[in-house]
Coordinates of C-alpha atoms and ligand atoms in Angstrom, one line a residue:
M1 CA 123.6 79.8 145.7
F2 CA 123.6 77.4 149.0
N3 CA 119.6 77.1 149.8
L4 CA 119.0 75.4 153.3
F5 CA 115.6 74.4 152.4
S6 CA 116.5 73.2 148.6
R7 CA 115.7 69.4 148.2
E8 CA 118.7 69.0 146.8
T9 CA 120.6 69.9 149.9
L10 CA 118.0 67.8 152.3
V11 CA 118.3 64.8 150.2
N12 CA 122.5 64.9 150.5
Q13 CA 121.9 64.9 153.9
L14 CA 120.1 61.6 153.8
K15 CA 122.9 60.5 151.5
E16 CA 125.7 61.5 153.5
N17 CA 124.3 60.1 157.0
T18 CA 122.8 56.6 157.9
D19 CA 122.9 57.5 161.5
W20 CA 120.2 59.3 163.3
D21 CA 119.5 59.7 167.0
V22 CA 115.8 60.1 166.3
I23 CA 113.3 59.6 162.7
V24 CA 110.2 61.0 163.0
I25 CA 107.6 59.1 160.5
G26 CA 105.0 61.8 159.4
G27 CA 104.9 65.6 158.4
G28 CA 102.0 66.5 160.2
G29 CA 101.7 68.9 162.8
T30 CA 102.6 66.4 166.0
G31 CA 105.3 64.7 163.6
L32 CA 107.0 68.4 162.8
G33 CA 106.1 69.2 166.4
V34 CA 108.6 66.2 167.5
A35 CA 111.0 66.4 164.9
L36 CA 111.4 70.8 166.6
D37 CA 111.6 69.6 170.1
S38 CA 114.3 66.6 169.3
A39 CA 116.4 68.9 166.8
S40 CA 116.7 72.1 169.0
R41 CA 117.7 69.5 171.8
G42 CA 120.2 68.9 169.6
F43 CA 119.4 65.4 168.5
K44 CA 120.5 64.1 165.0
T45 CA 117.0 64.5 163.7
L46 CA 115.2 63.4 160.3
L47 CA 111.9 63.6 159.6
L48 CA 110.0 62.1 156.9
E49 CA 106.7 62.5 155.3
Q50 CA 105.2 60.6 152.5
V51 CA 103.2 63.7 150.4
D52 CA 103.7 66.8 151.8
F53 CA 103.8 68.8 155.5
A54 CA 100.3 69.3 156.3
K55 CA 98.7 66.9 153.5
G56 CA 96.6 65.4 155.9
T57 CA 94.5 66.2 159.2
S58 CA 96.7 69.0 159.8
S59 CA 95.7 71.6 156.7
R60 CA 91.9 70.3 157.4
S61 CA 91.3 71.7 161.1
T62 CA 88.5 74.4 162.0
K63 CA 91.8 76.7 162.3
L64 CA 91.0 77.3 165.7
V65 CA 94.0 77.4 168.8
H66 CA 92.1 76.8 171.5
G67 CA 91.3 75.4 175.2
G68 CA 88.0 73.9 173.7
V69 CA 84.8 75.5 175.1
R70 CA 83.5 72.2 174.6
Y71 CA 85.9 70.3 176.5
L72 CA 85.2 72.9 179.3
A73 CA 81.3 71.8 179.1
Q74 CA 82.2 68.3 179.7
G75 CA 83.9 69.1 182.9
N76 CA 87.7 68.2 181.5
I77 CA 89.4 70.7 183.5
D78 CA 93.1 69.8 183.2
L79 CA 92.8 69.5 179.6
V80 CA 91.2 72.9 178.7
K81 CA 94.1 74.5 181.0
E82 CA 96.8 72.5 179.3
A83 CA 95.4 73.8 176.3
L84 CA 94.7 77.4 176.9
Y85 CA 98.2 77.7 178.3
E86 CA 99.8 76.5 174.8
R87 CA 97.4 78.6 173.3
G88 CA 99.4 81.4 174.8
L89 CA 102.8 79.8 174.0
M90 CA 101.5 79.8 170.5
L91 CA 100.5 83.5 170.1
K92 CA 104.0 84.6 171.6
N93 CA 106.4 81.8 169.3
A94 CA 104.0 82.5 166.1
P95 CA 102.5 85.9 165.8
H96 CA 102.7 86.1 162.3
L97 CA 99.9 83.2 162.1
V98 CA 98.0 83.0 165.3
G99 CA 95.8 86.2 166.3
D100 CA 92.9 86.9 168.6
Q101 CA 89.5 85.7 167.4
S102 CA 86.6 87.0 169.2
F103 CA 83.8 84.8 169.3
I104 CA 80.0 85.5 170.2
I105 CA 77.8 82.8 171.2
P106 CA 74.0 83.8 170.5
N107 CA 71.4 82.9 173.3
Y108 CA 67.6 82.5 172.8
S109 CA 67.2 81.8 176.4
W110 CA 68.0 83.9 179.5
W111 CA 68.9 80.4 180.9
D112 CA 71.5 79.9 178.1
N113 CA 72.8 83.1 178.7
F114 CA 73.7 82.9 182.2
F115 CA 74.9 79.0 181.6
Y116 CA 77.8 80.9 179.0
T117 CA 78.6 83.6 181.0
I118 CA 79.6 81.5 183.8
G119 CA 81.2 79.3 182.4
L120 CA 83.2 81.7 180.1
K121 CA 84.5 82.9 183.2
V122 CA 85.7 80.0 183.8
Y123 CA 87.5 79.3 180.3
D124 CA 88.8 83.2 181.3
F125 CA 90.2 82.2 184.6
L126 CA 91.7 79.0 183.4
S127 CA 93.3 80.8 180.9
G128 CA 95.3 82.7 183.4
K129 CA 98.2 85.1 182.6
L130 CA 98.1 84.1 178.8
S131 CA 94.6 85.0 178.5
F132 CA 93.5 86.5 174.8
G133 CA 90.9 89.1 176.2
R134 CA 87.8 88.8 178.9
S135 CA 84.7 87.2 177.8
S136 CA 81.7 89.5 178.6
R137 CA 78.1 89.4 178.3
I138 CA 76.3 91.9 175.4
S139 CA 72.9 93.0 175.1
K140 CA 70.8 91.8 172.5
D141 CA 71.5 95.3 170.3
E142 CA 74.8 94.3 170.4
T143 CA 74.7 91.4 169.6
K144 CA 72.8 92.3 166.6
S145 CA 74.7 95.3 165.3
R146 CA 78.3 93.2 165.5
L147 CA 76.2 90.0 163.6
K148 CA 74.7 91.6 160.9
T149 CA 73.7 88.5 158.9
L150 CA 72.3 86.7 162.3
K151 CA 68.4 86.2 162.6
K152 CA 67.0 88.0 165.4
G153 CA 64.0 85.9 166.3
Q154 CA 63.8 85.4 169.7
L155 CA 67.4 86.5 170.5
K156 CA 67.9 87.3 174.1
G157 CA 71.4 88.7 174.0
G158 CA 75.0 87.4 173.5
V159 CA 78.2 86.4 175.3
V160 CA 81.6 87.4 173.6
Y161 CA 84.6 85.4 174.5
H162 CA 88.3 85.1 172.9
D163 CA 90.6 82.4 171.6
G164 CA 93.3 82.3 169.1
Q165 CA 92.7 81.6 165.0
F166 CA 95.4 80.3 162.7
D167 CA 96.3 78.8 159.4
D168 CA 97.4 75.3 159.9
S169 CA 99.4 74.4 156.9
R170 CA 101.5 77.7 157.0
L171 CA 102.1 76.8 160.7
A172 CA 103.3 73.3 159.6
I173 CA 105.4 74.9 156.5
N174 CA 107.0 77.0 159.2
L175 CA 107.6 74.4 161.4
A176 CA 109.6 72.2 159.0
Q177 CA 111.7 75.2 158.1
T178 CA 112.4 75.7 161.8
C179 CA 113.3 72.2 161.9
I180 CA 115.7 72.9 159.3
E181 CA 117.2 76.0 161.3
H182 CA 117.9 73.9 164.2
G183 CA 119.8 71.3 162.0
A184 CA 117.3 68.6 161.5
T185 CA 116.7 66.9 157.8
V186 CA 112.8 67.1 157.3
L187 CA 111.9 65.9 153.5
N188 CA 108.2 66.0 151.8
H189 CA 107.4 63.0 149.3
F190 CA 109.2 60.5 151.4
K191 CA 107.6 57.6 152.2
V192 CA 108.5 55.0 155.1
T193 CA 107.8 51.5 153.8
H194 CA 109.8 49.6 156.2
L195 CA 110.9 49.5 159.7
L196 CA 114.3 48.0 160.6
K197 CA 114.8 45.8 163.2
N198 CA 118.4 44.1 165.1
N199 CA 118.5 40.3 165.8
T200 CA 116.8 40.9 169.6
G201 CA 113.7 42.2 167.8
K202 CA 114.3 45.9 168.7
I203 CA 113.4 48.6 165.7
C204 CA 117.0 50.1 164.9
G205 CA 115.5 52.4 161.3
V206 CA 113.2 52.7 158.8
Q207 CA 113.9 52.2 154.8
T208 CA 112.0 54.8 153.0
V209 CA 111.5 55.9 149.6
D210 CA 111.8 59.1 147.3
S211 CA 109.0 59.3 145.4
E212 CA 110.4 61.8 143.1
T213 CA 113.8 59.6 142.0
E214 CA 112.3 56.0 143.4
A215 CA 115.2 55.8 145.8
T216 CA 115.2 53.7 148.5
Y217 CA 117.5 54.5 151.5
T218 CA 118.1 52.4 154.6
L219 CA 118.7 54.5 157.6
N220 CA 119.7 53.7 161.3
S221 CA 118.2 55.4 164.4
R222 CA 118.1 55.1 168.2
A223 CA 114.4 56.2 168.1
V224 CA 111.9 56.0 165.5
I225 CA 108.6 57.9 166.2
N226 CA 104.9 56.7 164.7
A227 CA 103.5 60.3 164.2
T228 CA 101.5 59.4 161.1
G229 CA 97.7 60.4 162.9
V230 CA 94.9 58.2 160.9
F231 CA 97.7 56.3 159.4
T232 CA 99.0 55.0 162.8
D233 CA 97.8 51.3 162.4
D234 CA 99.5 51.1 159.1
V235 CA 103.0 51.9 161.0
L236 CA 101.7 49.5 163.4
K237 CA 101.3 46.8 161.1
M238 CA 105.0 47.4 159.4
D239 CA 106.1 46.6 163.0
N240 CA 103.7 43.3 163.9
A241 CA 101.6 42.1 160.9
Q242 CA 99.0 40.8 163.6
A243 CA 98.5 44.2 165.3
K244 CA 95.0 44.8 165.9
N245 CA 93.6 48.3 164.7
K246 CA 93.7 51.3 167.3
I247 CA 92.3 53.5 165.1
R248 CA 89.0 54.3 163.5
P249 CA 88.5 57.4 161.5
S250 CA 86.1 60.2 162.4
Q251 CA 85.3 62.6 159.1
G252 CA 84.6 66.2 160.0
V253 CA 83.7 68.6 157.3
H254 CA 84.0 72.1 156.6
V255 CA 82.7 74.5 153.9
V256 CA 84.1 77.9 153.0
L257 CA 81.7 80.8 152.1
D258 CA 82.4 84.3 151.0
K259 CA 82.7 87.1 153.3
S260 CA 79.1 88.1 153.0
F261 CA 77.4 85.4 154.8
L262 CA 79.3 87.1 158.0
P263 CA 80.9 90.4 157.2
G264 CA 82.1 91.9 160.5
N265 CA 85.3 90.4 162.9
D266 CA 83.4 88.0 164.9
A267 CA 83.4 84.5 164.9
I268 CA 80.1 82.7 165.8
M269 CA 80.0 79.6 167.6
I270 CA 76.7 77.8 168.3
P271 CA 77.3 75.3 171.0
K272 CA 74.7 73.0 170.8
T273 CA 73.0 72.5 167.2
K274 CA 70.1 70.6 166.5
D275 CA 71.5 67.1 166.8
G276 CA 73.6 68.4 169.8
R277 CA 77.3 69.4 167.9
V278 CA 79.2 72.7 168.1
L279 CA 79.1 74.4 164.8
F280 CA 81.5 77.6 164.5
L281 CA 81.3 80.6 161.8
V282 CA 85.2 81.9 161.5
P283 CA 86.5 84.7 159.5
W284 CA 89.4 83.3 158.1
H285 CA 91.6 84.4 154.6
N286 CA 89.0 87.2 154.3
R287 CA 86.1 84.2 153.6
V288 CA 83.9 82.2 155.9
V289 CA 85.0 79.0 157.5
V290 CA 81.7 76.9 158.8
G291 CA 82.0 73.6 160.8
T292 CA 82.2 70.6 161.4
T293 CA 80.6 67.2 161.7
D294 CA 81.5 63.9 163.4
T295 CA 81.1 61.2 160.8
L296 CA 82.3 57.4 161.7
M297 CA 84.1 56.2 158.8
E298 CA 85.0 52.6 157.7
S299 CA 88.3 53.6 156.1
H300 CA 90.9 56.5 156.1
S301 CA 92.4 58.1 153.2
L302 CA 94.6 60.8 151.7
E303 CA 91.7 62.7 150.1
P304 CA 88.9 62.2 152.0
K305 CA 85.5 63.6 150.9
A306 CA 82.8 64.6 152.4
L307 CA 79.3 63.2 152.2
S308 CA 76.2 64.7 151.1
Q309 CA 74.9 64.1 154.2
E310 CA 77.5 66.4 156.0
I311 CA 77.4 69.2 153.6
D312 CA 73.9 69.7 154.0
F313 CA 73.7 69.1 157.7
I314 CA 76.2 72.0 157.7
L315 CA 74.0 74.4 155.2
E316 CA 70.9 73.6 157.3
T317 CA 72.4 74.7 160.5
A318 CA 73.8 78.0 158.8
N319 CA 70.6 78.7 157.2
A320 CA 68.7 78.2 160.8
Y321 CA 71.0 81.2 162.1
L322 CA 71.8 83.5 158.9
T323 CA 69.5 85.9 157.4
K324 CA 71.1 85.4 154.1
P325 CA 70.3 82.2 152.6
V326 CA 73.2 79.9 152.0
G327 CA 72.9 77.0 149.1
K328 CA 75.4 74.7 147.7
Q329 CA 76.2 77.5 144.9
D330 CA 77.5 79.7 147.3
V331 CA 80.4 76.9 148.6
L332 CA 83.6 78.2 147.3
S333 CA 85.4 75.0 148.8
V334 CA 84.4 72.5 150.9
F335 CA 87.1 70.2 152.6
A336 CA 86.9 66.7 155.0
G337 CA 89.5 65.9 157.7
L338 CA 89.9 62.7 159.7
R339 CA 90.4 62.6 163.8
P340 CA 91.7 59.4 164.9
L341 CA 89.5 57.9 167.5
A342 CA 90.1 55.0 169.3
A343 CA 88.8 51.5 167.7
P344 CA 86.6 49.6 169.8
K345 CA 88.3 46.7 171.4
D346 CA 85.6 44.2 170.3
N347 CA 81.9 44.6 169.2
S348 CA 80.5 45.1 173.1
E349 CA 82.9 48.2 172.9
K350 CA 81.1 51.2 171.4
T351 CA 83.9 53.5 169.4
K352 CA 84.4 56.4 171.6
E353 CA 87.0 59.3 170.7
I354 CA 90.8 59.0 172.0
S355 CA 90.9 61.6 174.8
R356 CA 91.8 64.8 173.3
S357 CA 94.6 64.5 175.5
H358 CA 97.2 62.7 173.7
K359 CA 98.4 59.3 174.4
I360 CA 102.2 58.1 174.0
I361 CA 102.2 54.1 172.8
K362 CA 105.7 52.2 173.2
S363 CA 105.4 49.0 171.4
K364 CA 107.3 45.9 172.5
S365 CA 109.7 46.3 169.5
G366 CA 110.8 50.0 170.7
L367 CA 108.5 51.5 168.6
I368 CA 107.1 55.0 169.9
T369 CA 103.6 56.1 168.7
I370 CA 102.4 59.8 169.6
T371 CA 98.4 60.0 168.5
G372 CA 95.5 62.1 169.9
G373 CA 95.9 65.7 171.1
K374 CA 95.2 68.2 168.8
W375 CA 96.7 71.1 166.6
T376 CA 96.9 73.5 169.8
T377 CA 98.7 71.0 171.9
Y378 CA 101.6 70.0 169.3
R379 CA 104.3 71.6 171.1
R380 CA 103.6 69.7 174.5
M381 CA 102.7 66.5 172.7
A382 CA 106.2 66.8 171.7
Q383 CA 107.9 67.5 174.6
D384 CA 106.4 64.4 176.6
T385 CA 107.3 62.3 173.1
I386 CA 110.8 63.3 173.7
N387 CA 111.1 63.3 177.5
R388 CA 109.2 59.4 177.1
V389 CA 112.4 59.0 174.6
I390 CA 115.0 60.2 177.0
K391 CA 113.3 58.0 180.0
L392 CA 113.5 55.0 177.9
G393 CA 117.3 55.6 178.0
K394 CA 117.5 55.8 173.8
L395 CA 118.9 59.1 174.3
P396 CA 120.7 61.7 176.6
N397 CA 118.9 63.7 179.1
V398 CA 118.6 67.0 177.1
K399 CA 116.0 69.8 178.7
C400 CA 113.1 70.8 176.3
I401 CA 113.8 74.3 175.2
T402 CA 110.5 75.0 172.9
K403 CA 108.5 76.7 175.5
T404 CA 110.3 79.8 174.0
L405 CA 111.5 79.0 170.6
L406 CA 110.4 81.6 168.0
I407 CA 108.9 79.7 164.6
H408 CA 110.1 80.6 161.4
G409 CA 108.7 83.9 160.3
A410 CA 108.0 85.7 163.2
D411 CA 108.1 88.7 163.4
G412 CA 107.5 91.2 166.6
A413 CA 105.5 93.5 164.9
V414 CA 102.6 91.6 162.9
H415 CA 100.9 94.2 160.3
K416 CA 97.7 92.7 158.9
S417 CA 97.6 95.2 156.2
N418 CA 97.2 92.7 153.3
H419 CA 97.0 89.2 152.9
L420 CA 101.0 88.7 153.0
Y421 CA 101.0 89.3 157.2
V422 CA 101.7 85.7 157.1
Y423 CA 105.0 85.5 155.9
G424 CA 106.3 87.4 159.1
S425 CA 109.7 88.0 158.3
D426 CA 110.0 86.6 155.3
K427 CA 107.3 89.3 153.9
K428 CA 109.9 92.0 153.1
H429 CA 111.6 89.1 150.8
I430 CA 108.8 88.6 149.0
I431 CA 108.5 92.4 148.5
A432 CA 112.0 92.4 147.1
L433 CA 111.4 89.8 144.7
I434 CA 108.5 91.8 143.0
E435 CA 110.9 95.0 142.6
K436 CA 113.5 93.3 141.1
S437 CA 111.2 91.1 138.6
P438 CA 107.1 93.4 138.4
E439 CA 105.8 91.1 136.3
L440 CA 105.9 88.4 139.9
G441 CA 103.1 90.8 141.7
E442 CA 100.5 89.8 139.0
K443 CA 97.5 88.1 140.5
L444 CA 97.2 84.3 139.8
H445 CA 93.2 84.8 138.9
E446 CA 91.0 87.9 138.7
R447 CA 88.9 86.6 141.8
L448 CA 92.5 86.1 144.3
E449 CA 94.4 88.6 146.0
F450 CA 97.2 86.3 145.9
T451 CA 100.0 86.6 143.3
K452 CA 102.9 84.5 141.1
V453 CA 105.2 85.3 143.8
E454 CA 103.9 83.7 146.0
V455 CA 104.0 80.7 144.0
V456 CA 107.8 81.2 143.4
W457 CA 108.7 81.9 146.8
A458 CA 106.7 78.5 148.0
I459 CA 108.9 76.7 145.6
R460 CA 112.4 77.9 146.3
N461 CA 111.9 78.6 150.1
E462 CA 108.9 76.2 151.3
M463 CA 110.1 72.8 150.0
A464 CA 106.8 73.1 147.1
R465 CA 107.1 70.1 144.6
T466 CA 103.6 69.9 143.3
V467 CA 100.5 72.1 141.9
D468 CA 99.0 70.6 145.3
D469 CA 101.6 71.6 147.4
V470 CA 101.2 75.1 146.3
L471 CA 97.6 75.2 145.7
A472 CA 96.5 73.7 149.1
R473 CA 99.3 74.3 151.8
R474 CA 101.4 77.1 150.6
V475 CA 99.0 79.8 149.0
R476 CA 95.3 78.0 150.4
V477 CA 93.5 78.4 147.1
L478 CA 92.3 75.4 147.3
F479 CA 90.5 75.8 150.7
L480 CA 89.1 79.2 149.6
D481 CA 87.9 78.8 146.0
A482 CA 88.5 75.5 144.8
K483 CA 87.3 76.4 141.2
A484 CA 89.7 79.2 140.9
A485 CA 92.3 76.5 142.1
V486 CA 91.4 74.9 139.4
E487 CA 91.4 77.5 136.7
I488 CA 95.0 78.8 137.9
A489 CA 96.5 75.1 137.8
P490 CA 97.9 75.4 134.5
L491 CA 99.5 78.5 135.3
V492 CA 101.1 76.9 138.8
A493 CA 102.4 74.0 136.6
S494 CA 104.4 76.0 134.3
I495 CA 105.7 78.3 136.7
L496 CA 106.9 74.7 138.8
A497 CA 108.1 73.0 135.6
K498 CA 110.2 76.1 134.9
E499 CA 111.6 76.7 138.6
L500 CA 112.4 72.9 139.1
G501 CA 113.6 72.0 135.3
R502 CA 110.6 70.0 134.2
N503 CA 109.3 69.1 130.8
K504 CA 105.5 69.3 129.0
G505 CA 104.8 66.1 129.7
W506 CA 105.2 66.4 133.4
E507 CA 103.7 69.7 133.5
K508 CA 100.2 68.0 132.4
E509 CA 100.0 65.3 134.4
Q510 CA 100.3 67.7 137.3
I511 CA 97.6 69.5 136.0
A512 CA 95.4 66.5 135.5
S513 CA 96.4 64.9 139.2
F514 CA 95.5 68.6 141.0
T515 CA 92.2 68.8 139.2
K516 CA 91.2 65.1 140.1
I517 CA 92.1 66.5 143.6
A518 CA 90.3 69.8 143.6
S519 CA 87.2 67.7 142.2
H520 CA 86.8 66.6 145.9
Y521 CA 86.5 70.4 147.2
I522 CA 84.3 71.6 144.5
L523 CA 80.1 70.9 145.1
Ligands
FAD1 C1 87.8 68.3 161.2 C2 88.7 68.6 162.6 C3 89.1 69.8 162.7 C4 89.8 70.3 163.8 N1 89.9 71.8 164.5 C5 91.0 71.8 165.2 C6 91.1 73.0 165.3 O1 90.6 73.7 165.3 N2 92.4 73.2 166.2 C7 92.7 72.3 166.5 O2 93.9 72.9 167.9 N3 92.9 71.0 166.0 C8 92.1 70.7 165.7 N4 91.4 69.5 164.9 C9 92.9 68.6 165.3 C10 94.2 68.8 164.5 O3 93.7 69.0 163.1 C11 94.9 67.4 164.7 O4 95.2 66.7 166.2 C12 96.2 67.4 164.1 O5 96.0 68.0 162.8 C13 97.0 65.9 163.9 O6 98.3 66.1 163.6 P1 99.0 64.7 163.2 O7 100.1 65.3 162.9 O8 98.8 63.8 164.3 O9 98.2 64.1 161.9 P2 98.3 64.2 160.4 O10 98.1 65.6 159.8 O11 97.1 63.4 159.9 O12 99.6 63.7 159.9 C14 100.0 62.7 159.4 C15 101.3 62.5 158.6 O13 101.5 61.5 158.2 C16 102.1 61.4 157.1 N5 102.2 59.6 157.0 C17 101.5 58.5 156.8 N6 101.7 57.6 156.8 C18 103.5 57.8 156.2 C19 104.7 57.2 155.9 N7 104.3 55.6 155.5 N8 105.5 57.7 155.9 C20 105.7 58.7 155.8 N9 104.4 59.6 156.1 C21 103.5 59.0 156.7 C22 100.9 61.8 156.3 O14 100.8 62.0 155.0 C23 100.4 62.8 157.1 O15 100.9 63.5 156.7 C24 91.1 69.1 164.1 C25 90.6 67.7 163.6 C26 89.7 67.1 162.3 C27 89.4 66.2 162.1

């Protein structure tokens, strides 16, 4: 049966087409957004991702779809307004994955209570018609009753505000599917190894390698977009080996705890930790995500590892606010992500954060690089990137249509009755699979809500090729309970082997390689 999302179908499209309008390098939120914008304008689009969609920073966010209360405090009104607008569009276009989340800022001084009440009124105002709900001041008693595990101490009251929350890597997968449904070719496990130039030194395509077969493809394109996050410099150096580094990675870590540490529906936002950072405790998939940190790193990696001082900082801060003591033994998973900061131009300049408003760089060779921004603004970043390519005369002028474009899975009626709600309009097909083969309804692990059918679905319809693809970014077990993820790796490897026709040796390699990755997520 023809399957739009099968690797065979997608690789055949590569074999049949060597000439493209747009080739996007990088399958995080940014690259996928650009590919969708391009394909939905009718351009012949190819996206190549070296490992898996959202393998980089895009699976390691705080899971917020937000304007950024922090940026408001810094007076960055335009950025907040833009992000609040995009937040509203994300809710409309992917309602199965983006939801309203109430946050409470607990206040321990009357001045803070006043300050945050006013500040969040401005936040409400900036969201205009796309508001997620009005903010309000709440009493000390209401704060106590809504946040049962919060230390009371000198508590004066709280301020409630609303923002969005989402599943980052599932959105990436659904974006990849939407790209394909709009005619793009989107491939994971395809690394771009070289940029091709014509005899005037202009970039005219890429060379890429299929990691599964090691086959090399040489492909031409009118525009090549570098959307590789903290890998930006590696691609810029493919263009010009002498190029100076533009990026310096800064690491952000989160820990995941069970729901007993924050039993209600409200998230906690701590606007100023001891050392002046922001810390969130957010309910997510029936657990709690706590973070984050900001640690300057010397190098980037596909699997960044949390530093012990980062873990200590998060646990200490959580312990300063929670009545239930939290220790390392309570951490179900720890994950680290890298944000690209602007590298200093020379020793006299301090490293500073790339403005959260994104940046589009055009190299002499014609390579277009999109960097910075945040998940929440991925659509706008994509629109600006393709508009820029059009302005440069590389593509005909066609209007962007993504403001109202529904993402795969979007379903008018979202019922969060069980964990399958993230599949949106696909949920009924998943249930039908269980009806046909009841054994697929069996749980993967006694501690987990996830079932075998989700693994099968991920392989058949969501382009999962490895145990890591399944357990990190389709079914989020690695982020929710890393030890359980290791325990079910052999089961998942055997399902993959059966579905993809692989042998026992491959299965063994998969288990070993996943166990190594997962060791970074276990304390
Ligand atoms: C700790 C932390 C928390 C955050 N929290 C939030 C949040 O709550 N809300 C929010 O809106 N934003 C948040 N962000 C920001 C957001 O996560 C990022 O802006 C976004 O994920 C960046 O996506 P990207 O596609 O640019 O980069 P990435 O997701 O890193 O994608 C780049 C991709 O390029 C691929 N690649 C690299 N080289 C090649 C090559 N040669 N060939 C093919 N592919 C290649 C990589 O494998 C990778 O998958 C957070 C960021 C961090 C670090």
